[in-house]
Coordinates of C-alpha atoms in Angstrom, one line a residue:
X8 CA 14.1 8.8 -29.6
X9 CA 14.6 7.6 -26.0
X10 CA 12.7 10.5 -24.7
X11 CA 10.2 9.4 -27.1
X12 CA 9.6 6.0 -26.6
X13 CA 9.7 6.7 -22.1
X14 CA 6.5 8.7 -23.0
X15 CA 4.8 6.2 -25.4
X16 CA 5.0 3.7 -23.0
X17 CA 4.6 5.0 -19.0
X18 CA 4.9 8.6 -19.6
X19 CA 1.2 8.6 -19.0
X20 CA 1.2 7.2 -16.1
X21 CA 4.2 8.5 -14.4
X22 CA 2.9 12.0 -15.1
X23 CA -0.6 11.0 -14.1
X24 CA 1.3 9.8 -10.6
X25 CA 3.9 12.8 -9.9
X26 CA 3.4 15.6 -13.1
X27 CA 1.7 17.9 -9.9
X28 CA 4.5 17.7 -7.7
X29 CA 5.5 21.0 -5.9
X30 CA 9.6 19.9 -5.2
X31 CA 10.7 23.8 -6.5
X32 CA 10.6 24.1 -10.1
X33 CA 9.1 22.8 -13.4
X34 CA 12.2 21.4 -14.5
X35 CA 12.6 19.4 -11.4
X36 CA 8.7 17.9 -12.1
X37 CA 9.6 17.1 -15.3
X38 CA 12.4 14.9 -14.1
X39 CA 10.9 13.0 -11.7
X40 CA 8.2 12.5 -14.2
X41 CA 10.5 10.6 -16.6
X42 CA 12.5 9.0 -13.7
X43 CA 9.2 7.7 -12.1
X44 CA 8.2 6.1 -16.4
X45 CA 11.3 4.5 -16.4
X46 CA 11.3 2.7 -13.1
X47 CA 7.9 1.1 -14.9
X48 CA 9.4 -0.2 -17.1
X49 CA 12.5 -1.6 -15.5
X50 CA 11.8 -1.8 -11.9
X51 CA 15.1 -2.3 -9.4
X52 CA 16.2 -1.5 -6.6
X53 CA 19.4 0.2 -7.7
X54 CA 19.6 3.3 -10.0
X55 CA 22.0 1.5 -12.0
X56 CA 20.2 -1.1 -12.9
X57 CA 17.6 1.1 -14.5
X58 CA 19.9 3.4 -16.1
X59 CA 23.1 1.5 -17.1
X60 CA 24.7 4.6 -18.3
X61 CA 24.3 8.2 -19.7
X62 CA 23.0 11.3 -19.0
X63 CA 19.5 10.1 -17.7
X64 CA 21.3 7.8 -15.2
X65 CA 22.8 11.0 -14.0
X66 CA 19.8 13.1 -14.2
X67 CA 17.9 10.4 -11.6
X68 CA 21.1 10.5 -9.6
X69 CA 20.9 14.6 -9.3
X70 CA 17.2 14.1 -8.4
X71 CA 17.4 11.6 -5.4
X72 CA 20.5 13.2 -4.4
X73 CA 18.7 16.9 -4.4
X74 CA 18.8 18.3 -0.6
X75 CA 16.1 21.0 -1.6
X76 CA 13.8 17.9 -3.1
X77 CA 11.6 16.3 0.1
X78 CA 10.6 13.2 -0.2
X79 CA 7.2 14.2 1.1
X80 CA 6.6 16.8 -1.2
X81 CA 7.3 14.1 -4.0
X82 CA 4.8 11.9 -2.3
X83 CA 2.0 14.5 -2.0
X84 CA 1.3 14.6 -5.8
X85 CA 1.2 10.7 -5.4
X86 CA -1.7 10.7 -3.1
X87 CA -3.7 12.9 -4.4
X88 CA -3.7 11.5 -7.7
X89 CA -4.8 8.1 -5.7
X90 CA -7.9 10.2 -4.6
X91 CA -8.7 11.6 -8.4
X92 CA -9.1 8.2 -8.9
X93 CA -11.5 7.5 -6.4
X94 CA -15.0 6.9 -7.3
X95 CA -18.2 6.2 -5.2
X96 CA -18.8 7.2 -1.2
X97 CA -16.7 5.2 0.4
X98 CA -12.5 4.3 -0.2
X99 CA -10.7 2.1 2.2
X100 CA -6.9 3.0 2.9
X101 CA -5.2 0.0 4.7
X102 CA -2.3 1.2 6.7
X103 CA 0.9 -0.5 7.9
X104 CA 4.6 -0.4 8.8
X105 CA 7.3 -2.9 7.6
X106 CA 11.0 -2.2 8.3
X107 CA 13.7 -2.2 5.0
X108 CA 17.2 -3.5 5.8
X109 CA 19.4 -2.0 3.5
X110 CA 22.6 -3.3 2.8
X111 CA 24.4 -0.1 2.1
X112 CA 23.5 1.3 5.8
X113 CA 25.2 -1.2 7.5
X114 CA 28.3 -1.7 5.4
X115 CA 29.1 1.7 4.1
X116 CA 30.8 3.8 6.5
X117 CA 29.6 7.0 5.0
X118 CA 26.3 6.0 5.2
X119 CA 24.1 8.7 7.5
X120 CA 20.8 8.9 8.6
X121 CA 19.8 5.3 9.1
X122 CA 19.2 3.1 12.2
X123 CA 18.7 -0.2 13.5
X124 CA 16.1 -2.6 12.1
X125 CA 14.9 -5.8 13.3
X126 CA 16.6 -7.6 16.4
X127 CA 20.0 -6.4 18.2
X128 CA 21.8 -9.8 17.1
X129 CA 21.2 -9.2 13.3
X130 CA 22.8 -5.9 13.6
X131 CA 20.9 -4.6 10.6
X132 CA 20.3 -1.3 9.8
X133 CA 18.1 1.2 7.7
X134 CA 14.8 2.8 8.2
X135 CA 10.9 2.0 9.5
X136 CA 8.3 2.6 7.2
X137 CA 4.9 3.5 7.6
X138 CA 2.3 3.2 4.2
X139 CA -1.4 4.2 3.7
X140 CA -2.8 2.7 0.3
X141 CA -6.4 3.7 -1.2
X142 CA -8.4 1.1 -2.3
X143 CA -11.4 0.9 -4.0
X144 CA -14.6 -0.9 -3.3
X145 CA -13.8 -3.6 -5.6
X146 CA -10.2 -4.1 -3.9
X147 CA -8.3 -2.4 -6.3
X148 CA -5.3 -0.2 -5.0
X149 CA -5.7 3.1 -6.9
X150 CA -2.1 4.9 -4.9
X151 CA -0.6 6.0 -2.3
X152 CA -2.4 7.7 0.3
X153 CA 0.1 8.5 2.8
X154 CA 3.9 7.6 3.7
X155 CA 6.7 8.1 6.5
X156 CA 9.8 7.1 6.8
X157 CA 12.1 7.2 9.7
X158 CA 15.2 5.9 11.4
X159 CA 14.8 4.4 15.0
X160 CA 17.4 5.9 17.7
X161 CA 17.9 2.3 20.1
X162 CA 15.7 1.1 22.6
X163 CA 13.6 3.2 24.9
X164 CA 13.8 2.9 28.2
X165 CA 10.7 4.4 29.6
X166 CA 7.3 2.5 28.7
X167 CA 4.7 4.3 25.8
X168 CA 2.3 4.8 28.3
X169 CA 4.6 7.1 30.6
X170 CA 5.5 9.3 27.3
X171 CA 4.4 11.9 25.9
X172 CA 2.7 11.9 22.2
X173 CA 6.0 13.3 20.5
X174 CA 7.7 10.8 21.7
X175 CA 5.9 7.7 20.8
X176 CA 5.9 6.4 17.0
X177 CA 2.3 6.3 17.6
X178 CA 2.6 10.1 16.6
X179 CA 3.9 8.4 13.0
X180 CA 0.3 6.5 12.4
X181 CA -1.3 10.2 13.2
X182 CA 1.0 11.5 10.6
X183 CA 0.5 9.2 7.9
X184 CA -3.2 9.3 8.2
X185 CA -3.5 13.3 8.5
X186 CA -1.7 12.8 5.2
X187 CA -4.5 11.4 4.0
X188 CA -6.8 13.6 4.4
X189 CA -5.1 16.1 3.1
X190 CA -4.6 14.3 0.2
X191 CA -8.5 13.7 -0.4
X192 CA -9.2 17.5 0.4
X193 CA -6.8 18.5 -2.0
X194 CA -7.9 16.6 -4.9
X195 CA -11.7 17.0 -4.1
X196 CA -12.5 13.8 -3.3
X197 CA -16.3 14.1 -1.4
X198 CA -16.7 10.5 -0.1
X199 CA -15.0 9.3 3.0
X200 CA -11.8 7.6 3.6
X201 CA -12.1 4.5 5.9
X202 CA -8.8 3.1 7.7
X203 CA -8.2 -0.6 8.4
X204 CA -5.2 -1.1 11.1
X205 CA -3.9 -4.2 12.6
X206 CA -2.8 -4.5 15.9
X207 CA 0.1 -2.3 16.0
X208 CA -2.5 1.0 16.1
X209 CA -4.1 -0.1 19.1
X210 CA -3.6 3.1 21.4
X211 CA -5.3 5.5 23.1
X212 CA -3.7 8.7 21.3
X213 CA -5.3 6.8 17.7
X214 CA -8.6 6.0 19.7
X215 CA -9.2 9.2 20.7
X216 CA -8.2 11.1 17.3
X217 CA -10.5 8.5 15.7
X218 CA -13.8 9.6 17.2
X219 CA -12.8 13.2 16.8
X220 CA -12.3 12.6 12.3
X221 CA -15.0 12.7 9.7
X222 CA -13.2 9.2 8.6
X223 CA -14.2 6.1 9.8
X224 CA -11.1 3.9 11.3
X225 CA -11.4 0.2 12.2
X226 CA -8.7 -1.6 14.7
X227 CA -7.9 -4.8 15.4
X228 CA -7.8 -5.1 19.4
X229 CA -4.8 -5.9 21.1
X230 CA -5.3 -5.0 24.2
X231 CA -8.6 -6.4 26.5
X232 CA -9.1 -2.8 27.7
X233 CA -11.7 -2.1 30.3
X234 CA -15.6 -1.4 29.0
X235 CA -17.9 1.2 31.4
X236 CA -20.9 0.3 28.9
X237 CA -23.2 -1.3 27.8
X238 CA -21.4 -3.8 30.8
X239 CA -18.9 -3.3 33.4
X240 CA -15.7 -5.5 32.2
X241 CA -13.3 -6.2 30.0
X242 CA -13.7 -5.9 26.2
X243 CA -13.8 -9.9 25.5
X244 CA -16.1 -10.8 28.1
X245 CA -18.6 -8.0 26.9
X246 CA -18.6 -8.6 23.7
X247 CA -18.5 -12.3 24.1
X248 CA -21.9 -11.9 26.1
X249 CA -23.5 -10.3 23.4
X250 CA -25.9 -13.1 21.4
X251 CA -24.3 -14.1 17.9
X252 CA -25.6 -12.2 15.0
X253 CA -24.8 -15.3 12.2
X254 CA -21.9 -16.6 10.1
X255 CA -19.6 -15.0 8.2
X256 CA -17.9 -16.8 5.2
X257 CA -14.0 -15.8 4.8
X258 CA -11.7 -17.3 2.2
X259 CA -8.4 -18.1 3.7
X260 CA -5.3 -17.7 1.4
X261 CA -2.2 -19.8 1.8
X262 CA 0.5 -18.6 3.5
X263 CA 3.4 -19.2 6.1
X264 CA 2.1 -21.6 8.9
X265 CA -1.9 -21.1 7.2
X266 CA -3.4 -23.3 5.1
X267 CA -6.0 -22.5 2.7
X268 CA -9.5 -22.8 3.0
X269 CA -13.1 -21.3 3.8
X270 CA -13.4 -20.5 7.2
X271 CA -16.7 -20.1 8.8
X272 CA -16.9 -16.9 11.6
X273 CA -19.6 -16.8 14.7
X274 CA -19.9 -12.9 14.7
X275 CA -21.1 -10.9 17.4
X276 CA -21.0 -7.3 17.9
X277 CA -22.0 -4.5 20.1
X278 CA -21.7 -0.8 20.9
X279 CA -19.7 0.2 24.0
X280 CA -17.4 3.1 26.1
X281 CA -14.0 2.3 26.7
X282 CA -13.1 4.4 29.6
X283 CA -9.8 5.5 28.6
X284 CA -7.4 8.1 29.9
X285 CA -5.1 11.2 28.5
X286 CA -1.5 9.0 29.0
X287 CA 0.1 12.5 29.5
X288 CA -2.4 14.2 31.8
X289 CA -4.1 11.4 33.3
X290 CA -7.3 12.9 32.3
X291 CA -10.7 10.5 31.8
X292 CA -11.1 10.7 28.1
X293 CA -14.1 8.0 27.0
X294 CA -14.9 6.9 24.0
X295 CA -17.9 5.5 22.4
X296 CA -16.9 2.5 19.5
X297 CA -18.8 -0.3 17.9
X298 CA -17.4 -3.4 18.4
X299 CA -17.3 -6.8 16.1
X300 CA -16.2 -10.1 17.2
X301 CA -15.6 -13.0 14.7
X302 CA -13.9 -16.0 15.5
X303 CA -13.6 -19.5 13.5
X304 CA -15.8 -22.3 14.0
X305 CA -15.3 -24.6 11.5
X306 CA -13.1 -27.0 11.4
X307 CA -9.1 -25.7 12.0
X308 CA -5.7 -27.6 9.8
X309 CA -3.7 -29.3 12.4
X310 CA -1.0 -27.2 14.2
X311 CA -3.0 -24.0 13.5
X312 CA -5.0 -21.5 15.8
X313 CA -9.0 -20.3 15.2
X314 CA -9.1 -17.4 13.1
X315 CA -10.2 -14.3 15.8
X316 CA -10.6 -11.1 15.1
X317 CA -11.7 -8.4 18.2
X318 CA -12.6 -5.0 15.7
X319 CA -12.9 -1.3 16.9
X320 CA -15.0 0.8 14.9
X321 CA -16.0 4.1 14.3
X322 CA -18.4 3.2 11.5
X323 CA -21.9 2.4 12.7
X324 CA -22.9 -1.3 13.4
X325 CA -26.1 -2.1 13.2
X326 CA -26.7 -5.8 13.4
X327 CA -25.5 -8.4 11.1
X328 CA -25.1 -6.7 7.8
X329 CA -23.1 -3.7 9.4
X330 CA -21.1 -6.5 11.2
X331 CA -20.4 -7.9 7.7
X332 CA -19.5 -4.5 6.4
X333 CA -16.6 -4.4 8.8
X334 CA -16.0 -7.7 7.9
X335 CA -15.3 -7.6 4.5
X336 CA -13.5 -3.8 4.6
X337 CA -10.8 -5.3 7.5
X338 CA -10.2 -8.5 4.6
X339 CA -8.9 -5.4 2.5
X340 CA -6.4 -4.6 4.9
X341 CA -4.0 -6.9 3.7
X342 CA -3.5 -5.4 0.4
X343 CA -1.1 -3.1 1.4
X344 CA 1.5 -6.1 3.2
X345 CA 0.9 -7.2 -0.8
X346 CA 2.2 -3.8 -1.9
X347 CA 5.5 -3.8 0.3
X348 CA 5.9 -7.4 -0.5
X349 CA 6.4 -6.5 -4.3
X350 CA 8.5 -3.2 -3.1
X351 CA 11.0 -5.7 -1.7
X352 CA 10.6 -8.4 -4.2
X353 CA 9.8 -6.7 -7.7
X354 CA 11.2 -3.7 -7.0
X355 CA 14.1 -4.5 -4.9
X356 CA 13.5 -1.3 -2.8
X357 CA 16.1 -3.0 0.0
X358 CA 18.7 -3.8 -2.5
X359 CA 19.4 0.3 -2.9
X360 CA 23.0 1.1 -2.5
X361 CA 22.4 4.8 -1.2
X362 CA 24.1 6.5 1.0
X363 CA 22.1 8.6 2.5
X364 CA 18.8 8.4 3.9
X365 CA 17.2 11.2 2.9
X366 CA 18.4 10.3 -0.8
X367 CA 16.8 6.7 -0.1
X368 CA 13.6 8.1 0.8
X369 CA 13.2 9.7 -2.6
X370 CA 14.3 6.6 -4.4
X371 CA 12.0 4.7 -2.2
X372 CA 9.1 6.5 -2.9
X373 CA 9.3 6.5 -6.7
X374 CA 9.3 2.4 -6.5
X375 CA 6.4 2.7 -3.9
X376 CA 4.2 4.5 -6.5
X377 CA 5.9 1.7 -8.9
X378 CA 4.9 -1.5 -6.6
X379 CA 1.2 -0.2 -6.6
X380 CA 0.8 -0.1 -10.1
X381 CA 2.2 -3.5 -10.5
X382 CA -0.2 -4.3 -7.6
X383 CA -3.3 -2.5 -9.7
X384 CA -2.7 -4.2 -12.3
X385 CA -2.7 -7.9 -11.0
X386 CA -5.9 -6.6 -8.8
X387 CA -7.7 -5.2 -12.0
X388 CA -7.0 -8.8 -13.6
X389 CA -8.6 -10.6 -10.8
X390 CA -11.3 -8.1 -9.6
X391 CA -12.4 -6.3 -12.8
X392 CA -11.2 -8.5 -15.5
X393 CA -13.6 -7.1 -18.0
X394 CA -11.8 -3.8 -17.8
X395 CA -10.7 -2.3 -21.4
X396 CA -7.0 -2.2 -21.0
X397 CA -5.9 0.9 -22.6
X398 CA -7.7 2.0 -18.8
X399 CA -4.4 1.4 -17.4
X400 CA -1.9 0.1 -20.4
X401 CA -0.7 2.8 -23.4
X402 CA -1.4 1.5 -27.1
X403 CA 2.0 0.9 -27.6
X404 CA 1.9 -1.6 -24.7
X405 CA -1.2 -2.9 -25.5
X406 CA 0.0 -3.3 -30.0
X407 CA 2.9 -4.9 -28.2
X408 CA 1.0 -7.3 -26.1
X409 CA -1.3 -8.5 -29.6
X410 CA 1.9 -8.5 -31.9
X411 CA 4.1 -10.9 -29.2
X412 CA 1.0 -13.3 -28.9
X413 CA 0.2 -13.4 -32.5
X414 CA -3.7 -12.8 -30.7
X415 CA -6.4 -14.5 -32.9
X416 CA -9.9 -12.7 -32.6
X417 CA -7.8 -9.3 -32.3
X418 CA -7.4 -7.0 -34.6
X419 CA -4.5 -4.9 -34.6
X420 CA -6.6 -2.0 -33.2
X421 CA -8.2 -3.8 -30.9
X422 CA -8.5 -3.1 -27.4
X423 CA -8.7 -6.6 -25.2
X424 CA -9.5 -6.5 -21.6
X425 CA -7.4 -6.0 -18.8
X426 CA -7.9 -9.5 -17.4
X427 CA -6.3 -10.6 -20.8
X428 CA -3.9 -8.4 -21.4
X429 CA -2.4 -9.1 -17.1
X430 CA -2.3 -13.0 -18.2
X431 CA -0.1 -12.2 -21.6
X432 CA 2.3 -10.1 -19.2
X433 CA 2.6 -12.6 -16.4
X434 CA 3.6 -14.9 -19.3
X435 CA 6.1 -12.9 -20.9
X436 CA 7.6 -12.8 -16.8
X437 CA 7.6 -17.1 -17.2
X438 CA 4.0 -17.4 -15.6
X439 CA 2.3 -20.4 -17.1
X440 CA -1.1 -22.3 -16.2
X441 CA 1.4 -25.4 -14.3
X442 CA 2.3 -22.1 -12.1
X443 CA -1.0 -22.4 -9.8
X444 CA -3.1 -19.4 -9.0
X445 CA -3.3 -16.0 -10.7
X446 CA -0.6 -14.3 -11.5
X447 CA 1.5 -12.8 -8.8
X448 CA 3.6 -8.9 -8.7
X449 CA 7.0 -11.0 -9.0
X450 CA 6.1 -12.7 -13.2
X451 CA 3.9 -9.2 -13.4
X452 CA 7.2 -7.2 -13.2
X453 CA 9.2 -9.2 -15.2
X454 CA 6.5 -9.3 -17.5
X455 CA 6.3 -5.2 -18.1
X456 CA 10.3 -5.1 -18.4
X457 CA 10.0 -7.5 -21.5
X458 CA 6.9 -5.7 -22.8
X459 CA 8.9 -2.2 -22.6
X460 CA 11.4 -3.2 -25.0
X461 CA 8.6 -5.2 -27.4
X462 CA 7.2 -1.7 -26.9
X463 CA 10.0 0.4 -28.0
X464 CA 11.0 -1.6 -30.9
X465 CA 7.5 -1.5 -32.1
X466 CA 7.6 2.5 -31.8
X467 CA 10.8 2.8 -33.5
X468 CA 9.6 0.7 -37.0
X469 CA 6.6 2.9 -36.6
X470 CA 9.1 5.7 -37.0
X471 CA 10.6 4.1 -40.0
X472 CA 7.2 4.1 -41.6
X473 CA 7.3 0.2 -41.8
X474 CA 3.8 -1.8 -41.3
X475 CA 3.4 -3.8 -38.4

């Protein structure tokens, strides 16, 4: 019955996300296909909290715990199911690291494979992540696109510049996006993947890689590197001579120290060659970018800087729409700090207990694939609310949803949209119109854990034969 019900509800989904997985054998897939349906429908950070007892508790345990099972090869079938998603000629895939202070790797003494997070004084410890996301044109996360995890060693004495690729993390932002690729290759995807990185990527090692990939990759600058064309100088003062192209509209969000609001953006943009050098070999190694510089205008909240934004480019610019383009794709980058907020929040991914970080990585990357569904599924509410549900909801969730809201205007067959069926979750999770704004991951995961069991009981009469 329990097997029955897992499949009603996410099985779908859950074998949608990881049912290609190559980690060995069939019976292995199989596992981590139920595992990954019942962290939908209960998501947590600790196994035990998903599985309070019996043999399936122990069956997730043998999984994470599996030394022949990588956590890469787990995350493979992940991404390329992102890309079977993907529609149209264009997908954006914001990338970005966060690091997750676990608990467990600082207090356990049996604890191995972790390191230190965050500043020396907090003397926390656990692992740096790295996540790639694919996002479709109407700012929808569709998956995963690529993931690392690793453990930093201590501080490095020598500087980036005087070390060679290996030795960098930069090599970690090659990896995660060569994972990307793959991933599109492998599931046939024809269009083209375009990456939007904050400042963290700005290096030579990703410039240079980025002119030499069929993808297009947009930076945010953070260093004012030198320019040999279509001036002599340094990036700000090139691109700041250029003549503005017009105004660009962005809509602020709140957040910590930001106040929202429309901000208006002078934008100006230019091609150029950034004369940059091999850092191992010394080697001149130029580049030829497209540049877009937008900075706020308008009027700016007390206590708060001008929005500014120096871009790097690979896609073509040409004049003000193509500056807009970039515009608008960068805004998308913030989706995936969304995603790991709900990994730590709604998922709890930092509250895991595991010893081990290899076990920890598995775990991890089951409630990544969990986060961005939660994440879709807010997303589809705001962005395509006209969307049937049963696109991304089973019709036992969706019966569920129409028999806990006693739904007037819906028959019991009926399929609503998706924008209705993501506000009758968030208010099973305690979201109500006194909340503010749209419904957020946090009442969105609360929301599906309630609907699971009004899912499951609903099955089980069915199974009795009694009318609903």
């Amino acid at each position: 019955m329990e097997t029955e019900v897992t499949e009603a509800v996410a099985q779908l989904w859950a074998q949608q996300e990881f049912g290609r997985a190559r980690i060995g054998d069939a019976r292995r897939t199989q596992r981590l296909v139920d595992v990954a349906a019942q962290v939908a429908l209960r998501p947590a950070g600790k196994l035990t909290q998903v599985w309070e007892e019996g043999a399936q508790r122990q069956g997730a345990y043998r999984l994470v715990e599996n030394e022949e099972v990588e956590a890469r090869d787990m995350a493979r079938a992940a991404h390329e199911a992102a890309f079977a998603r993907a529609q149209g000629p264009v997908v954006y895939v914001p990338v970005d690291g966060t690091s997750l202070s676990l608990p467990a790797a600082r207090d356990k003494p049996r604890s191995k494979g972790y390191g230190p997070v965050g500043t020396a004084r907090a003397k926390a410890r656990g692992l740096e992540a790295l996540n790639a996301i694919v996002v479709s044109d109407k700012g929808v996360a569709l998956g995963p696109g690529g993931q690392h995890l690793w453990a930093r060693k201590g501080v490095r004495k020598k500087s980036a510049a005087s070390r060679p690729l290996e030795d960098k993390e930069t090599r970690h932002w090659l990896d995660v996006m060569e994972q990307v690729l793959r991933a599109r290759e492998a599931a046939g995807y024809t269009g083209r993947p375009w990456f939007q990185l904050d400042r963290g990527a700005d290096c030579r090692d990703l410039l240079h890689w980025a002119v030499m990939t069929d993808a297009w990759v947009t930076v945010r600058a953070a260093q004012d590197r030198c320019v040999d064309w279509p001036l002599e100088g340094k990036l700000w003062e090139v691109v700041e001579h250029q003549q503005p192209l017009g105004h660009y509209k962005l809509k602020v969000s709140e957040g910590p120290q930001r106040t929202a609001r429309t901000a208006t953006l002078q934008v100006r943009a230019t091609s150029l060659v950034l004369p940059l050098k091999h850092g191992w070999t010394k080697k001149q190694l130029p580049v030829e970018l497209f540049a877009v510089h937008a900075v706020e205008i308008s009027s700016v909240p007390s206590g708060e800087k001008p929005i500014e934004w120096m871009l790097l480019t690979t896609c073509p610019v040409r004049g003000f729409a193509g500056a807009r383009r970039v515009l608008r794709a960068y805004t998308l980058r913030w989706r995936v700090e969304e995603v790991h907020k709900c990994w730590k929040s709604t998922c709890g991914v930092e509250e895991s207990n595991l010893d081990s970080a290899a076990s920890f990585a598995r775990w991890a990357t089951v409630l990544f694939s969990v986060a961005l569904r939660i994440e879709r599924l807010k997303r589809l509410a705001r962005e395509a609310p006209e969307t049937p549900a049963d696109a991304e909801l089973s019709r036992w969730e969706i019966r569920a949803l129409l028999f806990r809201h006693d739904a007037e205007g819906y028959r019991r067959d009926a399929t609503p949209t998706i924008g209705q069926a993501v506000l009758w979750i968030a208010r099973l999770g305690g979201y109500s119109k006194s909340s503010g704004g749209p419904p957020g991951s946090i009442v969105l995961g609360r929301g599906l854990e309630k609907l699971a069991v009004i899912a499951e009981d609903l099955l089980r009469l069915h199974e009795l034969g009694l009318k609903m």
